[in-house]
PDB file of C-alpha atoms in Angstrom:
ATOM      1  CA  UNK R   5      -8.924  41.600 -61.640  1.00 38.00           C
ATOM      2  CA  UNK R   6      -5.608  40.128 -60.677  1.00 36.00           C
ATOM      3  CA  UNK R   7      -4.284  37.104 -61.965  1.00 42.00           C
ATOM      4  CA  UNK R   8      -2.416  35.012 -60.212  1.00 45.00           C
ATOM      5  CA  UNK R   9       0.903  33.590 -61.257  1.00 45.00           C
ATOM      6  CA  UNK R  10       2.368  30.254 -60.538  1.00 46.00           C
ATOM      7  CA  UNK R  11       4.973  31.259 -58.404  1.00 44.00           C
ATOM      8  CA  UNK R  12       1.699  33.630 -56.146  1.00 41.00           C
ATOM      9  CA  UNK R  13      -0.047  29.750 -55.871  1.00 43.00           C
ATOM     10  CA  UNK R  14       2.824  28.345 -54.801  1.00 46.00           C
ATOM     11  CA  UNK R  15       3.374  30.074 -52.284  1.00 41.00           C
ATOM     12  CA  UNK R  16      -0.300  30.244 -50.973  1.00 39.00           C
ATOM     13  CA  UNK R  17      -0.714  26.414 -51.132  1.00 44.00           C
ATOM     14  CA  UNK R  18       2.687  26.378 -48.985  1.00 43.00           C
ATOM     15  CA  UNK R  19       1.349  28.231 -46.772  1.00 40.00           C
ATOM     16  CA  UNK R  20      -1.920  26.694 -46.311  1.00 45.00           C
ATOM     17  CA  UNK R  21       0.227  23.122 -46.302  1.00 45.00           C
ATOM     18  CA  UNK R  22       2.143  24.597 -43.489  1.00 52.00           C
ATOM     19  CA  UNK R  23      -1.046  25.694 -41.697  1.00 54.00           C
ATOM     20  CA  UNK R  24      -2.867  22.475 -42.278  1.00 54.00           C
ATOM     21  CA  UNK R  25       0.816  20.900 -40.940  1.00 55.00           C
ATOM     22  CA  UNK R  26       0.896  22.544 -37.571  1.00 55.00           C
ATOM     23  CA  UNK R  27      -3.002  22.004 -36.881  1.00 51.00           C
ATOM     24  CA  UNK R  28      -2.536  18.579 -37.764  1.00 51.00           C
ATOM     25  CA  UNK R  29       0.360  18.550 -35.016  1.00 53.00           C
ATOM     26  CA  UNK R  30      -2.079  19.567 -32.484  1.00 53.00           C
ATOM     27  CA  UNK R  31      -3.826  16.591 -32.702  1.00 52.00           C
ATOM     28  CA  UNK R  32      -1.104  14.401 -31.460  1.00 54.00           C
ATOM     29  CA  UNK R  33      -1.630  13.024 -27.664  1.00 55.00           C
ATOM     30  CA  UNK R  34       1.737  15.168 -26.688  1.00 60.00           C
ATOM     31  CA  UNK R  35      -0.180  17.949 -27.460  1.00 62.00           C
ATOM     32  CA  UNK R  36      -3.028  16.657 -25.585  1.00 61.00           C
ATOM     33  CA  UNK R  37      -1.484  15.905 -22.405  1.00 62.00           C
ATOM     34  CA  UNK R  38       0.311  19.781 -21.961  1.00 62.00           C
ATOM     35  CA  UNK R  39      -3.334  20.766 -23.225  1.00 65.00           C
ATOM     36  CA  UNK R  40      -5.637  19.102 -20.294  1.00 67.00           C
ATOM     37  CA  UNK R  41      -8.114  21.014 -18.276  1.00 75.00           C
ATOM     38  CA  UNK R  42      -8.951  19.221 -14.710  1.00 78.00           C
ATOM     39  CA  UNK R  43     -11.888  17.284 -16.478  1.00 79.00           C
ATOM     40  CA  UNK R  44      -9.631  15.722 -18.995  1.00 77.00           C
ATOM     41  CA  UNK R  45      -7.445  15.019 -16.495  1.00 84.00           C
ATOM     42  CA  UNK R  46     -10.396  12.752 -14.466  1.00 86.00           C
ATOM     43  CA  UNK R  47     -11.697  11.464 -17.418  1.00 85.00           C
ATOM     44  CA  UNK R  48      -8.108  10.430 -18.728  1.00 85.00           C
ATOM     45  CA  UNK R  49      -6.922   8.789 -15.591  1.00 89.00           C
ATOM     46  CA  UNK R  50     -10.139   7.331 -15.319  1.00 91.00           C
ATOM     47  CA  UNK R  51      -9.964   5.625 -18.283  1.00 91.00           C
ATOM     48  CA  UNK R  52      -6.017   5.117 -17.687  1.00 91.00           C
ATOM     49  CA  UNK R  53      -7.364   3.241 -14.158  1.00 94.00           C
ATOM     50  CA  UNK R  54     -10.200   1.274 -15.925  1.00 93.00           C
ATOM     51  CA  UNK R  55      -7.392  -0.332 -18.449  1.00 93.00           C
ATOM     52  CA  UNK R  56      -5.366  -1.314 -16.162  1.00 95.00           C
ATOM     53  CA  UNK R  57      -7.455  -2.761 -13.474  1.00 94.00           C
ATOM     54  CA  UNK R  58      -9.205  -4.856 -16.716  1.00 94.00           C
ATOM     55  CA  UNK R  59      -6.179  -6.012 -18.101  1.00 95.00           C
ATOM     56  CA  UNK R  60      -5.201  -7.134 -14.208  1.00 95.00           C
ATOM     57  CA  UNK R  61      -8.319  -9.430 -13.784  1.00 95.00           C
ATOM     58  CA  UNK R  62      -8.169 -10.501 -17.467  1.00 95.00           C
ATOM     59  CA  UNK R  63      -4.574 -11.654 -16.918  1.00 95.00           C
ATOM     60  CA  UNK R  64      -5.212 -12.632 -13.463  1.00 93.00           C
ATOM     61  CA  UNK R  65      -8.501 -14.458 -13.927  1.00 93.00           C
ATOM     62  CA  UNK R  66      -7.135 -16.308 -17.502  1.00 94.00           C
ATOM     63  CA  UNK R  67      -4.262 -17.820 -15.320  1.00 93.00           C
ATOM     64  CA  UNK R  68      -6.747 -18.705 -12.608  1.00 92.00           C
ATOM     65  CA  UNK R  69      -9.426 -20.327 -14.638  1.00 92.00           C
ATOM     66  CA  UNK R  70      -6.557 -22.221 -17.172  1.00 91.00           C
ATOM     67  CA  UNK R  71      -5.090 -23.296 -13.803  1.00 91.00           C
ATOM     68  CA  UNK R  72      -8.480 -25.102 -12.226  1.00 91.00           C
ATOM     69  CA  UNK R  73      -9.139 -26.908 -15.245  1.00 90.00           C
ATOM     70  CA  UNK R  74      -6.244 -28.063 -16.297  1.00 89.00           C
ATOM     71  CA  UNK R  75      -6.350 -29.689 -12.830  1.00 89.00           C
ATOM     72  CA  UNK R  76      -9.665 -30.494 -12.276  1.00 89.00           C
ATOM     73  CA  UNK R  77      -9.604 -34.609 -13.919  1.00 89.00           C
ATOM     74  CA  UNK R  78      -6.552 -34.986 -12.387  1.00 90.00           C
ATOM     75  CA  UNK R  79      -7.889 -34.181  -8.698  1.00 90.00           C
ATOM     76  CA  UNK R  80     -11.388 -35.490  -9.565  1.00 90.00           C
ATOM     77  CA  UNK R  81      -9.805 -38.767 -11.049  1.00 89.00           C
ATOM     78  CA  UNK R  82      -7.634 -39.154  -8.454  1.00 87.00           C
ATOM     79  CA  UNK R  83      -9.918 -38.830  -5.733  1.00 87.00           C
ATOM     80  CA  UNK R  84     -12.218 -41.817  -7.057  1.00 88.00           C
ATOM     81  CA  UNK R  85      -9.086 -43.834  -8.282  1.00 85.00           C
ATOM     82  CA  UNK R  86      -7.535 -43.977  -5.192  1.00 81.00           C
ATOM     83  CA  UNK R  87      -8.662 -47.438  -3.186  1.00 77.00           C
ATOM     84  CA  UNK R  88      -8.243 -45.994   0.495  1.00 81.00           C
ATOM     85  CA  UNK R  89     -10.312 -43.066   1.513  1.00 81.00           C
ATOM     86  CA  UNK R  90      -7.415 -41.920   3.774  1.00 86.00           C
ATOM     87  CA  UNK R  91      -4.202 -41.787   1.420  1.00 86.00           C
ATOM     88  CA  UNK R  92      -6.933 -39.568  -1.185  1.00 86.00           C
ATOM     89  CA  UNK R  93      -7.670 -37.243   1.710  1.00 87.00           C
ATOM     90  CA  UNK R  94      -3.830 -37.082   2.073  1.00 88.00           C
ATOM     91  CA  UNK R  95      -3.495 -36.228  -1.377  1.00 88.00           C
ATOM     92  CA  UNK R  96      -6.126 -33.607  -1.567  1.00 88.00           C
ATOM     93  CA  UNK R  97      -4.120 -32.095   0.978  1.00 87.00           C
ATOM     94  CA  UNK R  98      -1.219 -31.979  -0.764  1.00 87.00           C
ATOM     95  CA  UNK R  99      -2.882 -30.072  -3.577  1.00 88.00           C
ATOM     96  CA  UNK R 100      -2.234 -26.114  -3.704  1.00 86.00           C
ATOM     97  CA  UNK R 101      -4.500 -23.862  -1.851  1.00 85.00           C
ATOM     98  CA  UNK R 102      -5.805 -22.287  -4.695  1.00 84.00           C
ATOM     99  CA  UNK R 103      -7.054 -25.504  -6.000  1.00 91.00           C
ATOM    100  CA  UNK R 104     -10.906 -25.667  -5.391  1.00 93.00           C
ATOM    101  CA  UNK R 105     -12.347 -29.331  -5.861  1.00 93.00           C
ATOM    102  CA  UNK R 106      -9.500 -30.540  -3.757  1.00 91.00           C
ATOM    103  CA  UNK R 107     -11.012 -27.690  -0.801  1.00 93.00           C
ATOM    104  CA  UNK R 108     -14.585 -28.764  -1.756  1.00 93.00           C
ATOM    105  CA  UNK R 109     -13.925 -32.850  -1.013  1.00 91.00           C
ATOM    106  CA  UNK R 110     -11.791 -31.640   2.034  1.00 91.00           C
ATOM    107  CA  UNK R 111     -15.262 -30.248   3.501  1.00 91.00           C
ATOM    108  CA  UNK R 112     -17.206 -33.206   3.246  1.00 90.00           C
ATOM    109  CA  UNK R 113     -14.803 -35.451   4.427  1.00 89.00           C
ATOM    110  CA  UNK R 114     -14.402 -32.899   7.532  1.00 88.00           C
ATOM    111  CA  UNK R 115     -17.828 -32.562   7.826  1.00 86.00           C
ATOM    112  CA  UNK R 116     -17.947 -36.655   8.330  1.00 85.00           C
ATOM    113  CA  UNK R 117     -15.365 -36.802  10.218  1.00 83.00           C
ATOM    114  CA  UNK R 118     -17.164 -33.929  12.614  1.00 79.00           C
ATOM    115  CA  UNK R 119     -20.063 -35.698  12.547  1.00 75.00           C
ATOM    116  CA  UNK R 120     -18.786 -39.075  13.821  1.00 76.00           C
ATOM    117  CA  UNK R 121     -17.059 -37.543  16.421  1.00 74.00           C
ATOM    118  CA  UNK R 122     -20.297 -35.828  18.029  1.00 69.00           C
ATOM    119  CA  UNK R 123     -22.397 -39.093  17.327  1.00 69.00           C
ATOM    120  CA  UNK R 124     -19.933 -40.974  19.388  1.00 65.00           C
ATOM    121  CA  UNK R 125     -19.761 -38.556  22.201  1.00 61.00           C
ATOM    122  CA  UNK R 126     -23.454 -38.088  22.389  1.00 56.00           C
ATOM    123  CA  UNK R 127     -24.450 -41.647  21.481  1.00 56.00           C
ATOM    124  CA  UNK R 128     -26.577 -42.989  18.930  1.00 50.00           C
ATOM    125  CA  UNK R 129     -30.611 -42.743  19.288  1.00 50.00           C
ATOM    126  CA  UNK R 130     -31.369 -44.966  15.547  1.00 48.00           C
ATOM    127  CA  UNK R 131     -29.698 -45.890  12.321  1.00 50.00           C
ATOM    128  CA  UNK R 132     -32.097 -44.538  10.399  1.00 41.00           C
ATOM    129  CA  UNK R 133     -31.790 -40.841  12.491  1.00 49.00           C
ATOM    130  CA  UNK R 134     -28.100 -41.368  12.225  1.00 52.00           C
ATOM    131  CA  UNK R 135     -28.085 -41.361   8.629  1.00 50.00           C
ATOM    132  CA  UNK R 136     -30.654 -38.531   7.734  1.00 51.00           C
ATOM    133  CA  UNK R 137     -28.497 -36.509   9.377  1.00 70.00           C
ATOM    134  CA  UNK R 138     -25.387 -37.291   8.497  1.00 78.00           C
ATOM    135  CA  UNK R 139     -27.057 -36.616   5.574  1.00 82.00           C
ATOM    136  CA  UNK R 140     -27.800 -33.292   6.272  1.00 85.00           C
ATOM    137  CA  UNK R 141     -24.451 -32.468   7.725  1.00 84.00           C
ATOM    138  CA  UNK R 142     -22.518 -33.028   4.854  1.00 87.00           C
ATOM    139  CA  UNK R 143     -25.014 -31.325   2.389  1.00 90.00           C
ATOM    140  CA  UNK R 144     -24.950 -28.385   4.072  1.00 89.00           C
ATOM    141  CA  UNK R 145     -20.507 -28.701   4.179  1.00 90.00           C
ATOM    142  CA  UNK R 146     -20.995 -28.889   0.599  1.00 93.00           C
ATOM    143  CA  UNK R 147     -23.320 -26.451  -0.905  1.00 93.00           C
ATOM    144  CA  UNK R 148     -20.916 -24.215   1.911  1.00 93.00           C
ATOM    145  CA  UNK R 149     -17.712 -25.253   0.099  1.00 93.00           C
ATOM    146  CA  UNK R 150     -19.454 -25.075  -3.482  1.00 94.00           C
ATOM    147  CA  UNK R 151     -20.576 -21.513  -2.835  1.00 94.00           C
ATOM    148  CA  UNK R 152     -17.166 -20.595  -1.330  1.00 93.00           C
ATOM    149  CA  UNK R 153     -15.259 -21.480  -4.437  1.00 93.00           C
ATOM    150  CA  UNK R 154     -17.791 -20.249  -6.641  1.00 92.00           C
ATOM    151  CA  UNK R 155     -17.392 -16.818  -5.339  1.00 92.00           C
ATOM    152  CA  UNK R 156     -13.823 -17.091  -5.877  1.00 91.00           C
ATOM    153  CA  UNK R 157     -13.821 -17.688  -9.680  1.00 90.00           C
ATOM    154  CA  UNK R 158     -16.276 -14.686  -9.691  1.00 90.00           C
ATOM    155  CA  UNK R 159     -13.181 -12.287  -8.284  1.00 87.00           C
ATOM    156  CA  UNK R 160     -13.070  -9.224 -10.825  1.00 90.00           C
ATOM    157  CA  UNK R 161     -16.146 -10.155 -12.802  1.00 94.00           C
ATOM    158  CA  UNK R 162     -17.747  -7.175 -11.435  1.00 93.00           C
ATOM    159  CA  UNK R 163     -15.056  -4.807 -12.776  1.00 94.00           C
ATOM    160  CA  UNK R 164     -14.810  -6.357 -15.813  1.00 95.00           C
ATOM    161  CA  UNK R 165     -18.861  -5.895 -16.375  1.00 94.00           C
ATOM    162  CA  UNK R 166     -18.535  -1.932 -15.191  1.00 94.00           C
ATOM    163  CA  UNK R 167     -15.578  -1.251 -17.106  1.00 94.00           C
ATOM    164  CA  UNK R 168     -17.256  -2.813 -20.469  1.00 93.00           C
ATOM    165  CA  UNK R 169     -20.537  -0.695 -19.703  1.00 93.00           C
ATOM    166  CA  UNK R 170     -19.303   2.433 -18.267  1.00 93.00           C
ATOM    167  CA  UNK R 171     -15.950   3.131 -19.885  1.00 92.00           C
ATOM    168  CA  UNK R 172     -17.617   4.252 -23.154  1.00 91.00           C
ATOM    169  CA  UNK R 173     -19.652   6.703 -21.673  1.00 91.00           C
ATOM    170  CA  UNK R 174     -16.887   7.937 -19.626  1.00 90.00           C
ATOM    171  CA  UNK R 175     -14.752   8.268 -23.160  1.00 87.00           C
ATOM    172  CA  UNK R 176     -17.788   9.878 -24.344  1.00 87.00           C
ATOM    173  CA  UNK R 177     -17.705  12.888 -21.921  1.00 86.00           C
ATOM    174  CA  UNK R 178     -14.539  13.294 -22.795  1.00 81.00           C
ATOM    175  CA  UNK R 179     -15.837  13.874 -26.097  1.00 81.00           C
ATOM    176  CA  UNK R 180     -18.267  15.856 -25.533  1.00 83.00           C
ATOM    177  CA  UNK R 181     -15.804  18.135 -23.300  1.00 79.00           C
ATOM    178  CA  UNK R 182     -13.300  18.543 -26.366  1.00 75.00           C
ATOM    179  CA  UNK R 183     -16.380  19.467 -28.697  1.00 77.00           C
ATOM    180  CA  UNK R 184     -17.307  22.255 -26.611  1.00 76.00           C
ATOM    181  CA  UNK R 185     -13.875  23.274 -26.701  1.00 70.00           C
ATOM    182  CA  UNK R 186     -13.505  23.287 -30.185  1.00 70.00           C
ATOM    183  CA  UNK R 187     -16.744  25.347 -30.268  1.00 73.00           C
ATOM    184  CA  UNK R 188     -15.578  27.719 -27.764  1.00 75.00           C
ATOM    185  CA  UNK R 189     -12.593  28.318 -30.024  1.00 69.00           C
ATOM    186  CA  UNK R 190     -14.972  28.925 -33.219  1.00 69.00           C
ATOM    187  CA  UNK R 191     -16.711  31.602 -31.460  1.00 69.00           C
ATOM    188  CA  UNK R 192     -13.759  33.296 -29.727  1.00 69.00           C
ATOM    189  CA  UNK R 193     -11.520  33.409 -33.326  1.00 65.00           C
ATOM    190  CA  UNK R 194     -14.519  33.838 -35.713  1.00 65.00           C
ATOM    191  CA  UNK R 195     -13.585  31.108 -38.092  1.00 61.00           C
ATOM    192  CA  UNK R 196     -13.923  27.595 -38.372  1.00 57.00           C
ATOM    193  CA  UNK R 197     -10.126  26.800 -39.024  1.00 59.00           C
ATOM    194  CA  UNK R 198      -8.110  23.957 -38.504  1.00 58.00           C
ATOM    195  CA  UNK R 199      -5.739  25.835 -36.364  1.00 59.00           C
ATOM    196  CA  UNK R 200      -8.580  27.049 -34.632  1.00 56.00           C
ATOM    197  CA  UNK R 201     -10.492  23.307 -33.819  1.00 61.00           C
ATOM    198  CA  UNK R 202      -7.448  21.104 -34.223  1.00 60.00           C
ATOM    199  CA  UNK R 203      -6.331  20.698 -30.699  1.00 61.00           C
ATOM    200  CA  UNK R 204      -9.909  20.039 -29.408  1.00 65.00           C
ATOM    201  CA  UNK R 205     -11.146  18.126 -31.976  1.00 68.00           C
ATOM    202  CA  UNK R 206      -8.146  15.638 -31.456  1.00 69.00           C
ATOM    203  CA  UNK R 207      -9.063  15.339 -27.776  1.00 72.00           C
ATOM    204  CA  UNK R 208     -12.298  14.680 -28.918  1.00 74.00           C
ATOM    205  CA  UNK R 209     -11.201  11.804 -30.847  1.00 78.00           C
ATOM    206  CA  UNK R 210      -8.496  10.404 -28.793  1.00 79.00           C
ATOM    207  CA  UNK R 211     -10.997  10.319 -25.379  1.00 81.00           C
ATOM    208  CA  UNK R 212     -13.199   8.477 -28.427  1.00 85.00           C
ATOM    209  CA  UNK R 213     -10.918   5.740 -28.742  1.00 85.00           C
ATOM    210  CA  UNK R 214      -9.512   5.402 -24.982  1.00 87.00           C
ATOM    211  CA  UNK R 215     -13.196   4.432 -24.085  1.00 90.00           C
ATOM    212  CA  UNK R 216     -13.516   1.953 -26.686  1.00 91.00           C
ATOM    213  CA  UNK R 217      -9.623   0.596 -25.789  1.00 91.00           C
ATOM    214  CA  UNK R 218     -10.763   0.376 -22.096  1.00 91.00           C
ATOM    215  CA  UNK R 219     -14.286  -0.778 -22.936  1.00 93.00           C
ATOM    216  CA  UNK R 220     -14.003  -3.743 -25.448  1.00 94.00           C
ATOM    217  CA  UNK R 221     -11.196  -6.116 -23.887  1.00 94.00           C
ATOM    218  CA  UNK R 222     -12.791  -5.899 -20.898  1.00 95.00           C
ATOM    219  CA  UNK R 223     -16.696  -6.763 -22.287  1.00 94.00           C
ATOM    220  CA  UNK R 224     -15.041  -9.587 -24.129  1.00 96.00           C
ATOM    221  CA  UNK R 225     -13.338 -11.046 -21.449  1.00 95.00           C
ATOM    222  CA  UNK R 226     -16.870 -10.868 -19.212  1.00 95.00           C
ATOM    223  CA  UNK R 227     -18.562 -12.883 -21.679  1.00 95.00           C
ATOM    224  CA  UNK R 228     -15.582 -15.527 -21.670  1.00 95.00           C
ATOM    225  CA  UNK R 229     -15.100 -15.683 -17.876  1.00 95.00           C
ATOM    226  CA  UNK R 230     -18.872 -16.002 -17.370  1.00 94.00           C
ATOM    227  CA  UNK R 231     -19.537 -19.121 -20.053  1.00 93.00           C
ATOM    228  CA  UNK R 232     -15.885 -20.577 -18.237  1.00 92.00           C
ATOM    229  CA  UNK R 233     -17.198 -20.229 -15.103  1.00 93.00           C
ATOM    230  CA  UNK R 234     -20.783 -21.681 -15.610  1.00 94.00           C
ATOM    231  CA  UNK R 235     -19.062 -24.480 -17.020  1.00 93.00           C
ATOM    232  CA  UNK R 236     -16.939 -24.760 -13.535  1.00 93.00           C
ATOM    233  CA  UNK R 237     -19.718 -24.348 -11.613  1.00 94.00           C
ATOM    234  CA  UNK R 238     -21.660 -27.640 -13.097  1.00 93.00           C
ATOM    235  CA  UNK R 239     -18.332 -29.378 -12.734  1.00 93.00           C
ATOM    236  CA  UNK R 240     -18.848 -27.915  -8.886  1.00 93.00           C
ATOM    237  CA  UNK R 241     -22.385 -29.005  -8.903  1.00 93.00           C
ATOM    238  CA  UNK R 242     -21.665 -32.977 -10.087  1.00 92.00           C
ATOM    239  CA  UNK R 243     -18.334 -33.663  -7.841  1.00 92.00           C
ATOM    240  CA  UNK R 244     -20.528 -32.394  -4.810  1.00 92.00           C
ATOM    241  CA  UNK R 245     -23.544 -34.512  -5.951  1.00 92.00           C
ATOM    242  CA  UNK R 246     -20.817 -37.175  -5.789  1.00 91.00           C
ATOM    243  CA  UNK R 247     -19.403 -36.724  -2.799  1.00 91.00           C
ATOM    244  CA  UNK R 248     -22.389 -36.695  -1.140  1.00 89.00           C
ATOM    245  CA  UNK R 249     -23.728 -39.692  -2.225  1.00 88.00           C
ATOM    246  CA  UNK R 250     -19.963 -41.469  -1.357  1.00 88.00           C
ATOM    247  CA  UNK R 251     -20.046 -39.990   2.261  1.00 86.00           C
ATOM    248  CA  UNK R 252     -23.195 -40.588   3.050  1.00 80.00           C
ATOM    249  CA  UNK R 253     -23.518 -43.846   1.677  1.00 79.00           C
ATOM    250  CA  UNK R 254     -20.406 -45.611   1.541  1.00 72.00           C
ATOM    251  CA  UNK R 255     -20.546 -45.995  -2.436  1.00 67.00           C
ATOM    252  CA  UNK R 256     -20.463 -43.460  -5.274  1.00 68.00           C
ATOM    253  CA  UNK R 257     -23.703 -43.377  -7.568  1.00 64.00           C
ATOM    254  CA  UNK R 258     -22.575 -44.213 -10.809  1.00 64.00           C
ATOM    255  CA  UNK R 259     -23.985 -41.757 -13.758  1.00 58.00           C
ATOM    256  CA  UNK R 260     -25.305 -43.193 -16.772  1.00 50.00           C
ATOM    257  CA  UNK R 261     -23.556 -41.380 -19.603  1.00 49.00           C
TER     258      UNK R 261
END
């Protein structure tokens, strides 16, 4: 038998550092790139794409929705505070385009102001017919407006809810591509190395954790933007009830909270 001397182990575990060293290198993502196949190259610029469009709407949508509430009492407020019907119209005007219960009162009173108009040039047949459908008029301006700016607030929500489900599975073939590469490798060297499963192993991994990077922001910001905007849609909902009740009638129906 032969023995081995210290200076013979040594040099073996050198060179199996060394070895481990350089397949450890082929994990890294510069490796990666120079090592992509035309599937990782969909699957990574898919993912690539499905980031950035999330963080987009996540940044965009965060502005947007911090933006309408912030203003919302003082338009709402501001409306009902004012004492002449005309100089809060004027001010709803003012307000910036984006800004939707300013667009939503701006309907009704439009839809009054329409509605006069063609009573007066057709002439009046009843009070009581008069009303019902001035009535009518304006709750149909404002279920109109109200569905308008609803589907406004729901820009990129549909992204969002496609990255969050798909992008995992799109990491996972990715995955699954860089495991059969690693196997291909096994059975073209005849050993189960780490020179020899290094490089697609770390694809493996790193397609792994692009899905997840893509997937999870986006899934979390879903779930925020869809509570935020239920809770903007019952604001919606009670400003129109409002309205409605102040056009039609003259008055406002005071809530009992």
């Amino acid at each position: 038998m032969f023995l081995q001397t210290p200076a013979t182990t040594d040099a073996a575990q050198a060179m199996g550092g060394n070895t481990n060293a350089e397949a450890m290198k082929q994990m890294g993502f510069d490796n990666l790139i120079q090592n992509f196949d035309w599937l990782g190259w969909v699957v990574f610029v898919t993912l690539v794409a499905m980031s950035f469009l999330s963080w987009y709407f996540i940044i965009a949508n965060g502005i947007r929705n911090a933006t309408v509430r912030s203003r919302a009492d003082k338009v709402i407020d501001g409306f009902w505070g004012n004492g002449s019907t005309q100089d809060a119209i004027r001010e709803l005007e003012a307000q910036p385009r984006s800004e939707p219960f300013s667009k939503i009162a701006l309907d009704a009173a439009s839809a009054v102001a329409h509605h006069q108009q063609a009573t007066a040039a057709a002439g009046t047949t009843g009070r009581l017919a008069e009303s019902l459908s001035r009535s009518e008029f304006i709750d149909r301006a404002l279920r109109q407006a109200v569905a308008r700016e609803s589907l406004r607030l729901e820009g990129g929500m549909t992204l969002l809810a496609t990255v969050g489900s798909a992008a995992p599975f799109v990491g996972l073939l990715g995955t699954v591509w860089g495991i059969y590469h690693a196997l291909i490798r096994i059975a073209a060297s005849g050993n189960a190395s780490m020179n020899a499963v290094a490089g697609p192993v770390g694809e493996a991994l790193i397609m792994t954790a692009f899905g997840l990077f893509a997937a999870i922001p986006a899934l979390f910001a879903y779930n925020f933007f869809s509570r935020s905007n239920r809770l903007t849609y019952a604001r919606f909902d009670e400003f129109a009830h409002d309205l409605h009740d102040f056009f039609a009638t003259g008055s406002r129906v005071e809530s009992s909270k």
